Amino acid sequence: MTYNAKMARFSFKLLVLIVATLAFAAFLSWSRDFGNPYANPQQPLRGKIAEEKRETHIDNESTESQNIEAENFQGNPKIALKTEESQDSNQRTDKEGNEAPQVNKISDDNDLQEKQDDQEDLQGNNNGNTQDDGERIKTFFTALPTSFAALRLEDGNGIPTKAFLDACTDLTPFLNKFGKTSMNLAHNDLSGNARKIHAVYEIDTEVSWTLQKMVLHEFENGDYEVDGKGTISLLWLKRGFEFVAEFLQRLADGEETNVAANKAYDNSLGHHHNFILRGTFKLAFTTLAYRHDFFKTLAVNLEDTTIANFDEIVAEDMAQYNKGLQYILQLLRDFFTEKGLDN
């Protein structure tokens, strides 16, 4: 095929493509104008006229329906009789004592009484830290079987070892309320030292009847500095509970859990831990739950958490319980300081 023949064939194809494109564009323009009512100026007018015709038809139907009802009413004596009886009854009711308004008055009185009852119930539910039977609600601290305030001291403010260990064992689950990671280190430290003291107590209960007697016995024997003995274990147990006591007090005073834990740690255990251990405790404190959420875990009955001042009740019980713990810790501090064993 020659060059001229190729060019002619190409030109013919190009011309066909142009014509097809123009035809398709014209078709789109026509279909858009025909299908769009707003493209045709006569289309809205036809639509408006049709709408007016429909409205006129509806009005005519409504008028015819009303006329039919009127004819039925006038031609049906039963309907007229019922209407007259209803009017006579309304008039008779008004003349004989306004019975209808009286019913409305009774209904209004009932509504008022219900509102008063609801308000009394609301006041009863928000009546503070009491249940329906009038008893004070129980929290973790008031439900404990033992407490430090209940310890019966021996002569010379001797702290009974067995009762002291029981109170320690009952309080340590408090730390578990934060979960296994947040306070796990502190919990294990307290529990481990308490077990060591208990082991020493079991060897000779008479010699270790009080904490002071146990320490003095080891001091006289010269083995009070041996790890695992009662003196060293009691010293670390005291430091651990000093952290717990300050933590409780700060929580009761309204501080958030992570703030209270960090300050309490810095003033107690932080003085005796190395750099790595301090960092581990600090990291664990970042996972503590918020104070309000944590207080809910201290409820004995879950429904008590709905009481308006539940957090205040927990704070009061916490502070009251902590007084007994702080008193025992002060006795131990004085004893260790007097014997020069605090360090």
Coordinates of N, CA and C in Angstrom, one line a residue, residues 164 190 233-243 329 332-333 336 342:
F164 N -0.3 -8.5 115.6 CA 0.3 -7.5 114.6 C 0.4 -8.2 113.2
L190 N 6.0 -6.6 101.5 CA 5.3 -6.7 102.8 C 5.0 -8.1 103.2
S233 N 13.8 -8.1 109.3 CA 12.5 -8.3 108.6 C 11.5 -7.3 109.2
L234 N 11.5 -7.0 110.5 CA 10.6 -6.0 111.0 C 11.0 -4.6 110.6
L235 N 12.3 -4.4 110.5 CA 12.7 -3.0 110.0 C 12.2 -2.7 108.6
W236 N 12.3 -3.7 107.7 CA 11.8 -3.5 106.3 C 10.3 -3.5 106.3
L237 N 9.7 -4.3 107.2 CA 8.2 -4.3 107.2 C 7.7 -2.9 107.7
K238 N 8.4 -2.3 108.7 CA 8.0 -1.0 109.2 C 8.2 0.0 108.0
R239 N 9.2 0.0 107.3 CA 9.4 0.9 106.2 C 8.3 0.7 105.1
G240 N 8.0 -0.5 104.8 CA 6.9 -0.8 103.9 C 5.6 -0.2 104.3
F241 N 5.3 -0.4 105.6 CA 4.0 0.1 106.1 C 4.0 1.6 106.3
E242 N 5.2 2.2 106.4 CA 5.2 3.6 106.5 C 4.8 4.2 105.1
F243 N 5.2 3.5 104.0 CA 4.8 3.9 102.7 C 3.3 3.8 102.6
L329 N 3.1 2.3 114.1 CA 4.4 2.6 113.4 C 5.2 3.6 114.2
L332 N 7.0 1.7 116.9 CA 8.1 1.0 116.3 C 9.3 2.0 116.0
R333 N 9.0 3.1 115.5 CA 10.0 4.1 115.2 C 10.7 4.5 116.5
F336 N 13.0 1.5 117.6 CA 14.2 1.4 116.8 C 15.2 2.5 117.0
D342 N 17.6 1.8 113.7 CA 16.8 2.3 112.6 C 17.5 2.2 111.3

